[in-house]
Structures are given as C-alpha cells and as structure tokens.
Short mmCIF file of C-alpha atoms and ligand atoms in Angstrom, two decimals:
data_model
loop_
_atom_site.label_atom_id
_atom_site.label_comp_id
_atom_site.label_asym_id
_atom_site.label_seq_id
_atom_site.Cartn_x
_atom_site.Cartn_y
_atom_site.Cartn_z
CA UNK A 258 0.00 0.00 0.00
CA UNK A 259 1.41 3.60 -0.88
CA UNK A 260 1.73 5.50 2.22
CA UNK A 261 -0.37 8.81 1.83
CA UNK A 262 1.77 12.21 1.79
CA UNK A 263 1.83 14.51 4.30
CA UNK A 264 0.26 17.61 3.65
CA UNK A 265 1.62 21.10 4.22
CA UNK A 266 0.16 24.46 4.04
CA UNK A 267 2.28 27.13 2.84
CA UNK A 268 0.71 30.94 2.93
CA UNK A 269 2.62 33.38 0.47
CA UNK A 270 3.39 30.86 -1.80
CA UNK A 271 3.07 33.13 -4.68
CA UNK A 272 6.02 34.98 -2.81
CA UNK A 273 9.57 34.83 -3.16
CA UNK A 274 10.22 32.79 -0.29
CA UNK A 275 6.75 30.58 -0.46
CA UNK A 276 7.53 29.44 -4.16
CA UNK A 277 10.82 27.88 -3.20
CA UNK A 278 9.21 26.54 -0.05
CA UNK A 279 6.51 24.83 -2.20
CA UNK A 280 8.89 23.62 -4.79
CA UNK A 281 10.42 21.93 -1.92
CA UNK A 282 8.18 20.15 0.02
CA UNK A 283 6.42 18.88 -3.57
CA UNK A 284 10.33 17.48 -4.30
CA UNK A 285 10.21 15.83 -0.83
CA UNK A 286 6.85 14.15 -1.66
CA UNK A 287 4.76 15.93 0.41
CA UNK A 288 1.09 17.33 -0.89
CA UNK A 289 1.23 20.90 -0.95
CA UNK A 290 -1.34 24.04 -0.82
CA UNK A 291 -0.40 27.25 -1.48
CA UNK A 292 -2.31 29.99 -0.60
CA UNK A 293 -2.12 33.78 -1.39
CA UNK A 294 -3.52 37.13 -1.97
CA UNK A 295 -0.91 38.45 -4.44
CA UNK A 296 -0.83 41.66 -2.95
CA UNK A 297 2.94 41.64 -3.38
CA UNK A 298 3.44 38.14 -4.83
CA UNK A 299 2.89 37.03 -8.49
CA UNK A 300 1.43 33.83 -9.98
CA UNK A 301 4.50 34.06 -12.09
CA UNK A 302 6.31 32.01 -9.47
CA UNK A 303 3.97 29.17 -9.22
CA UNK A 304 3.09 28.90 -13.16
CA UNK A 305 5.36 26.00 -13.62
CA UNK A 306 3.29 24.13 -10.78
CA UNK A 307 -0.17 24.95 -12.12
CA UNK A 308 -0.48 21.52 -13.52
CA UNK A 309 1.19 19.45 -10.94
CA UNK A 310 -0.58 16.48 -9.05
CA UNK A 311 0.91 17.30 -5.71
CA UNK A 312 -0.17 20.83 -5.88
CA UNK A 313 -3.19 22.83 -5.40
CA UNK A 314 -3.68 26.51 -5.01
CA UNK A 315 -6.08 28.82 -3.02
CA UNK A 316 -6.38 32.56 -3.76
CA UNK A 317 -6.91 33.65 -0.16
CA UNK A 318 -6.62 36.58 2.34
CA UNK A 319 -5.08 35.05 5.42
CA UNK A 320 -6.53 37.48 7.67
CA UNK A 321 -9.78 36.41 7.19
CA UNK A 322 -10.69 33.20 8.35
CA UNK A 323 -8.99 30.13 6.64
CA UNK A 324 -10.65 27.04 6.06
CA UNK A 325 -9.05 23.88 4.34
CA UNK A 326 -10.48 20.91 4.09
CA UNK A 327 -9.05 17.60 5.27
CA UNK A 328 -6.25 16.63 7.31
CA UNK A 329 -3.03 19.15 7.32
CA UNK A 330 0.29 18.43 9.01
CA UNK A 331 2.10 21.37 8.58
CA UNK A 332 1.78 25.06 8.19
CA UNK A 333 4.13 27.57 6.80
CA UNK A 334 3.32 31.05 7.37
CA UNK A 335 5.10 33.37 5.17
CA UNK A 336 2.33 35.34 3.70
CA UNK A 337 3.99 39.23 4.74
CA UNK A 338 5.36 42.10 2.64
CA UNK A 339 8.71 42.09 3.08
CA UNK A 340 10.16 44.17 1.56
CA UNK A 341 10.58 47.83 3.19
CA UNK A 342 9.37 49.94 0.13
CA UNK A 343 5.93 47.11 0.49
CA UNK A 344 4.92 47.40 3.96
CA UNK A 345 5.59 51.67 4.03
CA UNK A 346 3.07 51.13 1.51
CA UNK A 347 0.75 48.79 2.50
CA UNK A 348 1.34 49.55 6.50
CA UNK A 349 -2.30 48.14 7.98
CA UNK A 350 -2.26 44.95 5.99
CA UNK A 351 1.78 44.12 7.06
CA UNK A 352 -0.09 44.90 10.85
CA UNK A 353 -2.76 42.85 10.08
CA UNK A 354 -1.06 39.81 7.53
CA UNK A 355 1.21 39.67 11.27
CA UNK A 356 -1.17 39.20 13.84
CA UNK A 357 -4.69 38.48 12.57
CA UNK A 358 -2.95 36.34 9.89
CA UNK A 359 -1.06 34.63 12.30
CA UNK A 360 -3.83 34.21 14.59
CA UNK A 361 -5.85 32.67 11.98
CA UNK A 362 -2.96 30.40 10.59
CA UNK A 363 -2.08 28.97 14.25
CA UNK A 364 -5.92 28.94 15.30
CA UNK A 365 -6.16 26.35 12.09
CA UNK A 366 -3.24 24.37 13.39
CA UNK A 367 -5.11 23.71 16.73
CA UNK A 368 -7.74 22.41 14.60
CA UNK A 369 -5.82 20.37 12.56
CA UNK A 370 -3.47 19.11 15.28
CA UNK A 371 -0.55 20.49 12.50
CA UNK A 372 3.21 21.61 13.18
CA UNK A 373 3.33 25.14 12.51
CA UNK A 374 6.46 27.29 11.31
CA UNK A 375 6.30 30.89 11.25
CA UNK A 376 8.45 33.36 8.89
CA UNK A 377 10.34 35.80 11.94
CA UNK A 378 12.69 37.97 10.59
CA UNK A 379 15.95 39.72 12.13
CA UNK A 380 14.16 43.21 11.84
CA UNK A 381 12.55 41.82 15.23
CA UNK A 382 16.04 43.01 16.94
CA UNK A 383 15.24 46.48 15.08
CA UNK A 384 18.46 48.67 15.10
CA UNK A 385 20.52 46.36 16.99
CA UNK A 386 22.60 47.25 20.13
CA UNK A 387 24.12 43.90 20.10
CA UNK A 388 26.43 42.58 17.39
CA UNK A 389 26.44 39.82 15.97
CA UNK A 390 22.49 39.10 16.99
CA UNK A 391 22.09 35.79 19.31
CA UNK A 392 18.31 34.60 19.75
CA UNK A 393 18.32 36.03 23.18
CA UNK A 394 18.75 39.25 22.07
CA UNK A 395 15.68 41.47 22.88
CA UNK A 396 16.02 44.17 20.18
CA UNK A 397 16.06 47.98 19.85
CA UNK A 398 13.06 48.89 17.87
CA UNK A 399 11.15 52.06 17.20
CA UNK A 400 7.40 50.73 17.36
CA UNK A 401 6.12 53.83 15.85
CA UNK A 402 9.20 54.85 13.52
CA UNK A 403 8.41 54.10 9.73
CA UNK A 404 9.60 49.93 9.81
CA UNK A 405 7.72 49.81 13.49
CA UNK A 406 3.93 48.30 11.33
CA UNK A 407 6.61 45.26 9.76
CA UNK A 408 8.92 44.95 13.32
CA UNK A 409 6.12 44.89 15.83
CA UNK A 410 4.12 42.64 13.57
CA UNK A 411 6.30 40.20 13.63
CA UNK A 412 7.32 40.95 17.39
CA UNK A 413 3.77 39.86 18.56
CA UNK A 414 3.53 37.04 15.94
CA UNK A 415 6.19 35.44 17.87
CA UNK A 416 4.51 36.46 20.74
CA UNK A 417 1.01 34.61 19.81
CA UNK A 418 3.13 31.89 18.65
CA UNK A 419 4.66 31.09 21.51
CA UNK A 420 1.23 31.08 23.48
CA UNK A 421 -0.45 28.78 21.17
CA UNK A 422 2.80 26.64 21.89
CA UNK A 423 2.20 27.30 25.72
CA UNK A 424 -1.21 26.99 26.33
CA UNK A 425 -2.43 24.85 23.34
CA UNK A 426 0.44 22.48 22.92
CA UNK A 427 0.86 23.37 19.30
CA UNK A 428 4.00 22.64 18.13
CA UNK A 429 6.27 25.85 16.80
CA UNK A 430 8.62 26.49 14.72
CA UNK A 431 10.20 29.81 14.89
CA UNK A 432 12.80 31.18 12.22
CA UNK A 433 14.21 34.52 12.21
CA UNK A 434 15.18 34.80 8.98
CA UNK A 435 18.32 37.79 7.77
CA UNK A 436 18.17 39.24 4.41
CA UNK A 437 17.88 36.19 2.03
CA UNK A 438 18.10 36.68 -2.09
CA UNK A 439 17.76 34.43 -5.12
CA UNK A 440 15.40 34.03 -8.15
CA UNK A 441 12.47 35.05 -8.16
CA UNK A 442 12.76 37.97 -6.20
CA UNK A 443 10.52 40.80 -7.33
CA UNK A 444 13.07 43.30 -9.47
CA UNK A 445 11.59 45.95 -8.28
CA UNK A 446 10.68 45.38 -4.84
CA UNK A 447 13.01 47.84 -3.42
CA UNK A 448 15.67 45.64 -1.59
CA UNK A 449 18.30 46.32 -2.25
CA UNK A 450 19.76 43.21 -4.35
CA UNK A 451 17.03 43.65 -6.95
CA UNK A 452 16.75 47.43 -6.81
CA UNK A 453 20.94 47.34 -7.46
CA UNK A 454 21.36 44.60 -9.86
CA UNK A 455 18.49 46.39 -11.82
CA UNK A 456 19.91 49.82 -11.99
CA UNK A 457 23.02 48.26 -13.54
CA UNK A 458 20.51 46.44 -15.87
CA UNK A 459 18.78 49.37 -17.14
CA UNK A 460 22.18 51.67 -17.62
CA UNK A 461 21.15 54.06 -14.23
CA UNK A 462 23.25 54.44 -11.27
CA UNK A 463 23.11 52.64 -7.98
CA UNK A 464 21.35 54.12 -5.16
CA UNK A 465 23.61 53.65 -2.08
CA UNK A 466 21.23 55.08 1.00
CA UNK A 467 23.31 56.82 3.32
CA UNK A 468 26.97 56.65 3.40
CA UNK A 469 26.71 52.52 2.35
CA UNK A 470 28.82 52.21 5.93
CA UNK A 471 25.59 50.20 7.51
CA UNK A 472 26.01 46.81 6.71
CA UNK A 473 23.65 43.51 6.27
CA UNK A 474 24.52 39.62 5.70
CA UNK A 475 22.79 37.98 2.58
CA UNK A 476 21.71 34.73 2.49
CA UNK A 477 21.15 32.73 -0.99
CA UNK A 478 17.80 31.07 -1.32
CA UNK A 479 18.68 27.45 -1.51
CA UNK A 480 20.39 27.95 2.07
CA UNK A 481 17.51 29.66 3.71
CA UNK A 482 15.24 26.94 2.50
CA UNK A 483 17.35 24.25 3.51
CA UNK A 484 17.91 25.98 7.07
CA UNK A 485 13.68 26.35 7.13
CA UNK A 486 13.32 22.88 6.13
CA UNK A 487 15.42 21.35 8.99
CA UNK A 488 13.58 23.48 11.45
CA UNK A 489 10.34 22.31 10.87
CA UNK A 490 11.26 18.69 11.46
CA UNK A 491 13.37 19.43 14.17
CA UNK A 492 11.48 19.26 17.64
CA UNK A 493 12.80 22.55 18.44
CA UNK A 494 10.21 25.15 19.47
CA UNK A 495 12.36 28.56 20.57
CA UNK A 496 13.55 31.30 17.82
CA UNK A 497 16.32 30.27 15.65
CA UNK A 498 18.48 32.81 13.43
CA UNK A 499 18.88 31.45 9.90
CA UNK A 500 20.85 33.53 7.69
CA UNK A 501 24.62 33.81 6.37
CA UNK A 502 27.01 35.38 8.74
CA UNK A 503 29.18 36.99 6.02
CA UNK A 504 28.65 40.47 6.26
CA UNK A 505 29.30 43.16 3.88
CA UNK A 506 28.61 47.02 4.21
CA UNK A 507 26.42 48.16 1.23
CA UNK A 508 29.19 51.03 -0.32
CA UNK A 509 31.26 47.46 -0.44
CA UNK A 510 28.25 45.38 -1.74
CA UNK A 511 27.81 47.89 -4.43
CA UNK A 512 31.31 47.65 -5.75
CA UNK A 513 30.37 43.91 -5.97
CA UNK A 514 27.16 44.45 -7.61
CA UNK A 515 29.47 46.80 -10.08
CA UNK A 516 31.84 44.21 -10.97
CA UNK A 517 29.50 41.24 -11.37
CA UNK A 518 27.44 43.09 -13.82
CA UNK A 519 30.17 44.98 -15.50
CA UNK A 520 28.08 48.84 -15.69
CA UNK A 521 29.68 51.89 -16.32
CA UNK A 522 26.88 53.79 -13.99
CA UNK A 523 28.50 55.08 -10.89
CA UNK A 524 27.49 54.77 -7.45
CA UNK A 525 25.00 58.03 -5.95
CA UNK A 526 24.02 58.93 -2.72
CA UNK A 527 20.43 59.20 -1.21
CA UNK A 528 19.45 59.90 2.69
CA UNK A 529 19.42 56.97 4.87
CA UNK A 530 15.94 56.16 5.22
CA UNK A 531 14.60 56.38 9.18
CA UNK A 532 15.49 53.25 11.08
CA UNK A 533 17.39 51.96 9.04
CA UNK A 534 19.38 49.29 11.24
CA UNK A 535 23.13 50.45 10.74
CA UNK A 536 24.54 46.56 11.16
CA UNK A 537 23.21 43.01 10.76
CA UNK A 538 25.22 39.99 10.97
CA UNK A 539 23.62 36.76 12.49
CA UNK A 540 24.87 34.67 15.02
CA UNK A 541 24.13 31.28 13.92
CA UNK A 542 25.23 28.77 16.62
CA UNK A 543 22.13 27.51 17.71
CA UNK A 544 20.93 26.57 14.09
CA UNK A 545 24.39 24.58 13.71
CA UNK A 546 23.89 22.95 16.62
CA UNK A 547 20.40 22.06 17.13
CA UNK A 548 19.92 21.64 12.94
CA UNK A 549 23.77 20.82 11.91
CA UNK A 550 22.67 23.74 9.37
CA UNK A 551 24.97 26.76 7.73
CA UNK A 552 24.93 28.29 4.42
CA UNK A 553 27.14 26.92 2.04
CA UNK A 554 26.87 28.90 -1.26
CA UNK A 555 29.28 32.06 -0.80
CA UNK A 556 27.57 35.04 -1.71
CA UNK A 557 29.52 35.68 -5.59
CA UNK A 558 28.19 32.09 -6.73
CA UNK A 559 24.80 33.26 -5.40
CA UNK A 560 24.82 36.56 -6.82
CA UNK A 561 25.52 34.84 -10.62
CA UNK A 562 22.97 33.01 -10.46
CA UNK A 563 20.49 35.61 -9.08
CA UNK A 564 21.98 38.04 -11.73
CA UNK A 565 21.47 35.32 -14.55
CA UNK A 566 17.49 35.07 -13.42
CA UNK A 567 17.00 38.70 -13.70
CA UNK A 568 19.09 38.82 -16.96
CA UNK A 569 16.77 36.61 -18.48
CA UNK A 570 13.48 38.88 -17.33
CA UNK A 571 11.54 40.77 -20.06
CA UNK A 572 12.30 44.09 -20.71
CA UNK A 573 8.21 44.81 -19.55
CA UNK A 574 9.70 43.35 -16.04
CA UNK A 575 12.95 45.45 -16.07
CA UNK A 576 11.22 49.01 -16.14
CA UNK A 577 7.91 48.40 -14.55
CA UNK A 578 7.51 51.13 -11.87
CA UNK A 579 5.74 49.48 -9.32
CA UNK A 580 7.25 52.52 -6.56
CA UNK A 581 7.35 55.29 -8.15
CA UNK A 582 10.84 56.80 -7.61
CA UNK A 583 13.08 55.62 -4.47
CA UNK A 584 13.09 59.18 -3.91
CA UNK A 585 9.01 59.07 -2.66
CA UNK A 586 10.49 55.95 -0.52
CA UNK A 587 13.54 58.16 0.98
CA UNK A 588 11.05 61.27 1.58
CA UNK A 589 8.82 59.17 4.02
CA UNK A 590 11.35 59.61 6.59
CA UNK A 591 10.26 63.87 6.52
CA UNK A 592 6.61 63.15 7.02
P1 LIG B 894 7.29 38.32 -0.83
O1 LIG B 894 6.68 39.67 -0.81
O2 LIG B 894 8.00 37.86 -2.07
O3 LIG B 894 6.23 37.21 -0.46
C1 LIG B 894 5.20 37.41 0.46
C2 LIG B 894 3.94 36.79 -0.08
O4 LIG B 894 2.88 36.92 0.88
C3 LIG B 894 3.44 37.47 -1.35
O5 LIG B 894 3.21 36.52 -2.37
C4 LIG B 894 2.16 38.17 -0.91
O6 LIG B 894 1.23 38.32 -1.96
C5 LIG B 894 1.69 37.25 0.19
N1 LIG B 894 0.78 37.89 1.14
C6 LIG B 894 0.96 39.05 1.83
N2 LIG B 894 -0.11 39.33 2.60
C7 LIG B 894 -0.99 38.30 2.40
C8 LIG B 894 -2.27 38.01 2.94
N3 LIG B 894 -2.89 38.83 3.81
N4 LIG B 894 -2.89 36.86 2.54
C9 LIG B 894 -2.28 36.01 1.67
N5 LIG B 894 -1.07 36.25 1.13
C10 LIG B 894 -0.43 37.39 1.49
O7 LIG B 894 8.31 38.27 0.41
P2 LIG B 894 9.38 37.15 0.81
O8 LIG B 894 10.72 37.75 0.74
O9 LIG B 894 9.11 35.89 0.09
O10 LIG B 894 9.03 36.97 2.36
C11 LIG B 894 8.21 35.90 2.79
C12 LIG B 894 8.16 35.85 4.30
O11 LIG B 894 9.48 35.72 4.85
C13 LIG B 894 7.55 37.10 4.93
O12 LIG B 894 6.78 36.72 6.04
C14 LIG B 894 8.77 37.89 5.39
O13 LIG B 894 8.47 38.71 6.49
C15 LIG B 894 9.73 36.77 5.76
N6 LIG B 894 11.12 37.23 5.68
C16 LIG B 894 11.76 37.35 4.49
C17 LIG B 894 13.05 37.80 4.45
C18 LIG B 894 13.81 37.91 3.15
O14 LIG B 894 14.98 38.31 3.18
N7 LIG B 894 13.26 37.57 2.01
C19 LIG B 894 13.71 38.14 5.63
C20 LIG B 894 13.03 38.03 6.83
C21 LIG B 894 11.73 37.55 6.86
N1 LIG B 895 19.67 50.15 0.27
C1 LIG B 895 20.42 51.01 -0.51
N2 LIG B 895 19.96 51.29 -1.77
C2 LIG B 895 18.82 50.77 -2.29
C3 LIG B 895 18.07 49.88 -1.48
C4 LIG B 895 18.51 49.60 -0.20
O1 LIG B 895 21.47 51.52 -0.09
O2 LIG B 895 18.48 51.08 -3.44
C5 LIG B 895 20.16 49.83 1.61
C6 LIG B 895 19.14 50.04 2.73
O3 LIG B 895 19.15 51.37 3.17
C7 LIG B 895 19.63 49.06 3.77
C8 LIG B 895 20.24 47.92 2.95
O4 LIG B 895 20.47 48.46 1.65
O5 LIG B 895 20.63 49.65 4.56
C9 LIG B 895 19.35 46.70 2.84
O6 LIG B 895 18.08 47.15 2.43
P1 LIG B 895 16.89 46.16 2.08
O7 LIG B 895 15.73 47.01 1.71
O8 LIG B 895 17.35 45.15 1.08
O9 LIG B 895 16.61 45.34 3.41
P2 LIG B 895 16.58 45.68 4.97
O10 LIG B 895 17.68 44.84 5.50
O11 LIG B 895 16.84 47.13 5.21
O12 LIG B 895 15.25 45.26 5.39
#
C-alpha cells in the first residue's frame, strides 16, 4: 500500500520565499497548498506548478478566516510584505497579515493538530545594540518609527506563537530569517539586491542610501530553504536565526554588484531612510547545533545566479515602476 503524503500548508506561496518553499516540500513528496492574496506576490512564481498532481492553489486573504479541508500536518506562514518599500506602503495589511494572519494560521493548526512554522525575521532586533544578533537578544526597535507596522508585527507574531505553543500544545517552529536573495525575487521590490542589480541592468546608477557604511549579511535562497526545512522537522520550538554570517557594508556590496554586472553607472548617494538598522550579521550557533545547518553557497556564486534570473526577465519586467521613484520611498522619513 502507498503511504499517503503529508500535507503542508504554505501561505505566500506566490512569494519569493513561499515558491521555493513549495517547490520543496512537492520534491520531498509531500502534498502541498499554497495559498495567497498576491498583494505583493505574483502567480509568475507558481506557473510551472499549475499543472502538478501534488499541488493545489487557493487565492486567499489570510486574515480572514482560513478554512481547508481535510487533514493538514504542517503550516508555513510566510504570507507578509517584506520588503521595506511594500509594507511603508501597505502599512495596515503588514499589521494585520502579522497578527490576525497569524492568529488565523495557528488557530487552524489547533484544529488540525498540525506543526506550525512561522516566517520571523531579524528586523525583530530592530536597530541592533548587540552585534552579531544571538536569539536572546531582545532588540532595539522604534514601534512607531516608519519599519515599526513590519517589526512589531512580527514581534507579537512570535509572541502569539509562543502562546499557542504554551497553552495549546501546538507545536512551533520559529525562524528569524536575515536578508535572504535568489530568483524570483521581485526586481523591483526595493531591496536592495534587486533594486541594485536592476539599476546596472537598465544603464542608471546605484542608489547607495546613506553613506553605504551600515552593513547587512545575505543569504542565498537554496540555504535559507534548507535551514527552514530542517527546522520544521526538528522538535525545536524557541527562535532560531537562519541567515549567512558573512557580512558586507552596502558602499562594499555595491562595488560587488558593479563588478558582477560589469556597468559603467557610478554609485550616488540618497538619505538613509529612518530606522534603518546600521549593522546586521547573524549569530548562527544555535541553528548549527540544534539543525547541523549553515549556508554553504558564498555570496559571488549566489549573486551569478540571481543576476542570470533577472538577466533573463523581459524588458516589460525590467522598467515596470511598481514605486514610483526611491526618492518618494527616501522622503517618508520627513513626514
Ligand atoms: P514576498 O513579498 O515575495 O512574499 C510574500 C507573499 O505573501 C506574497 O506573495 C504576498 O502576496 C503574500 N501575502 C501578503 N499578505 C498576504 C495576505 N494577507 N494573505 C495572503 N497572502 C499574502 O516576500 P518574501 O521575501 O518571500 O518573504 C516571505 C516571508 O518571509 C515574509 O513573512 C517575510 O516577512 C519573511 N522574511 C523574508 C526575508 C527575506 O529576506 N526575504 C527576511 C526576513 C523575513
Ligand atoms: N539600500 C540602498 N539602496 C537601495 C536599497 C537599499 O542603499 O536602493 C540599503 C538600505 O538602506 C539598507 C540595505 O540596503 O541599509 C538593505 O536594504 P533592504 O531594503 O534590502 O533590506 P533591509 O535589511 O533594510 O530590510
């Protein structure tokens, strides 16, 4: 007899993240739902799945109520903006995709007596104080700054997590995930991998915010979903950083970006948007030792590959404005 998959739910699947997750899970064997609203995803990223016997797809709001029929083992909650340029734009659904989302998500793995992992992020330590960031870390952030609708979000997501793991017994997983990249990343989302490699692409210069002296640590996709996959069947049930702790300041990152691509453009300067967290680097013991996990792709093979995707986009992709200058982005800091 053929032993029946396990089923997994995975919210934001049309995402960045959620598409790799879902290509995943359907490689492992497992049945897989995606769900999503597309308010900053794109069917794009699931077209080669549409067909697929192991996958099915609901166009769905997760904050209103979520109903799925059948057993479920696992959830994935990634459904969130994520990008910084998304949730200053859409600040009351990032509030609301983080807590009544979540609520609903966990409330339908009490029903379904499923494992659920939830998509943290390193933007819960906010500006940090403390360098590199361990788990037990509390954070410095600014709940009513500009990034405060994303940060507390995801603050009291954990929060509601962790008391559906205390008083219902569901199991959690929690993953704090740092600045991850790859295919399928929107190219004009705003972050700054796609906004750089796409200024090169279109012959304009790169946009360094601030004097490029803050600094972040990029992740390539197939490490983050490697690290996520490991920490849902692990048993363990308190935060756990997942991210690459090679860290780079962005004036350095755009000299990369420079070189890989080959433009002429030059590098400009543009205010440092408010909030912006001036270093990020994480510390990434506990996921080595409680999910033998670290990143192995160093971040030039990564960056090939992501520039070869977005090489290969239409030229319809390459100058769509979705924001309409990074200049309206950089001038929310003076309202
Ligand atoms: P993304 O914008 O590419 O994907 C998010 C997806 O969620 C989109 O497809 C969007 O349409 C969907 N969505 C948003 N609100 C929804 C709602 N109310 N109902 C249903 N679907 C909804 O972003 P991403 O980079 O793939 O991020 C995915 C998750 O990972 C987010 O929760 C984000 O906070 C988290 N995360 C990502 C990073 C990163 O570097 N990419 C870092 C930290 C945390
Ligand atoms: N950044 C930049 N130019 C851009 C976009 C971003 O200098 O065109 C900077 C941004 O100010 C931040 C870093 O790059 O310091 C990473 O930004 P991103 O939006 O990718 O993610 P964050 O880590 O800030 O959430």
């Amino acid at each position: 007899m053929s032993k029946i998959p396990k089923r997994v739910l995975i919210t934001g699947a049309a995402g960045f993240l959620g598409s790799h997750l879902c290509d995943r899970f359907i490689k492992e064997g497992y049945s897989v739902i995606g769900m999503d609203n597309f308010i900053t995803g794109s069917f794009d990223n699931l077209a080669h799945l549409t067909d697929h016997p192991s996958f099915t797809f609901i166009e769905h709001d997760v904050c209103t109520h979520i109903s799925i029929e059948g057993d479920l083992d696992y959830i994935l909650h990634f459904a969130s903006p994520a990008s910084p340029i998304d949730y200053l734009k859409i600040p009351i659904q990032t509030l609301k995709v983080g807590s009544l989302g979540t609520h609903n998500c966990l409330g339908l793995a009490l029903a379904k007596g499923a494992t659920i992992l939830i998509a943290s992020t390193s933007e819960v330590y906010g500006d940090p104080l403390v360098h590199p960031q361990t788990e037990d870390y509390y954070g410095n952030v600014n709940s009513v700054g500009p990034r405060g609708v994303y940060d507390e979000a995801k603050r009291f997501q954990e929060a509601m997590t962790m008391a559906y793991h205390t008083f219902h017994k569901v199991p959690v997983r929690i993953a704090r995930i740092f600045n991850t990249y790859g295919p399928r990343m929107r190219l004009n989302d705003g972050r700054v991998i796609p906004a750089f490699i796409g200024q090169a692409l279109r012959g304009e210069d790169l946009t360094v915010f601030g004097d490029g002296s803050q600094t972040r640590s990029f992740c390539f996709i197939e490490d983050q979903i490697e690290g996520l996959f490991r920490l849902l069947l692990s048993e363990y049930s308190q935060p756990v950083n997942i991210g690459n702790p090679s860290e780079i300041s962005i004036r350095d990152f755009a000299d990369e970006i420079i070189k890989l691509t080959g433009t002429t453009q030059k590098v400009v300067y543009k205010d440092l948007p408010v909030d912006d967290p001036l270093q990020r680097r994480p510390d990434i013991s506990v996921a080595k030792k409680i999910l033998g996990w670290e990143p192995k792709v160093a971040r030039h093979v990564g960056l090939k590959k992501t520039y070869d995707y977005f090489k290969k986009l239409s030229s319809e992709k390459l100058h769509k404005k979705e924001h309409k200058t990074f200049d309206a982005y950089i001038k929310t800091k003076k309202s």
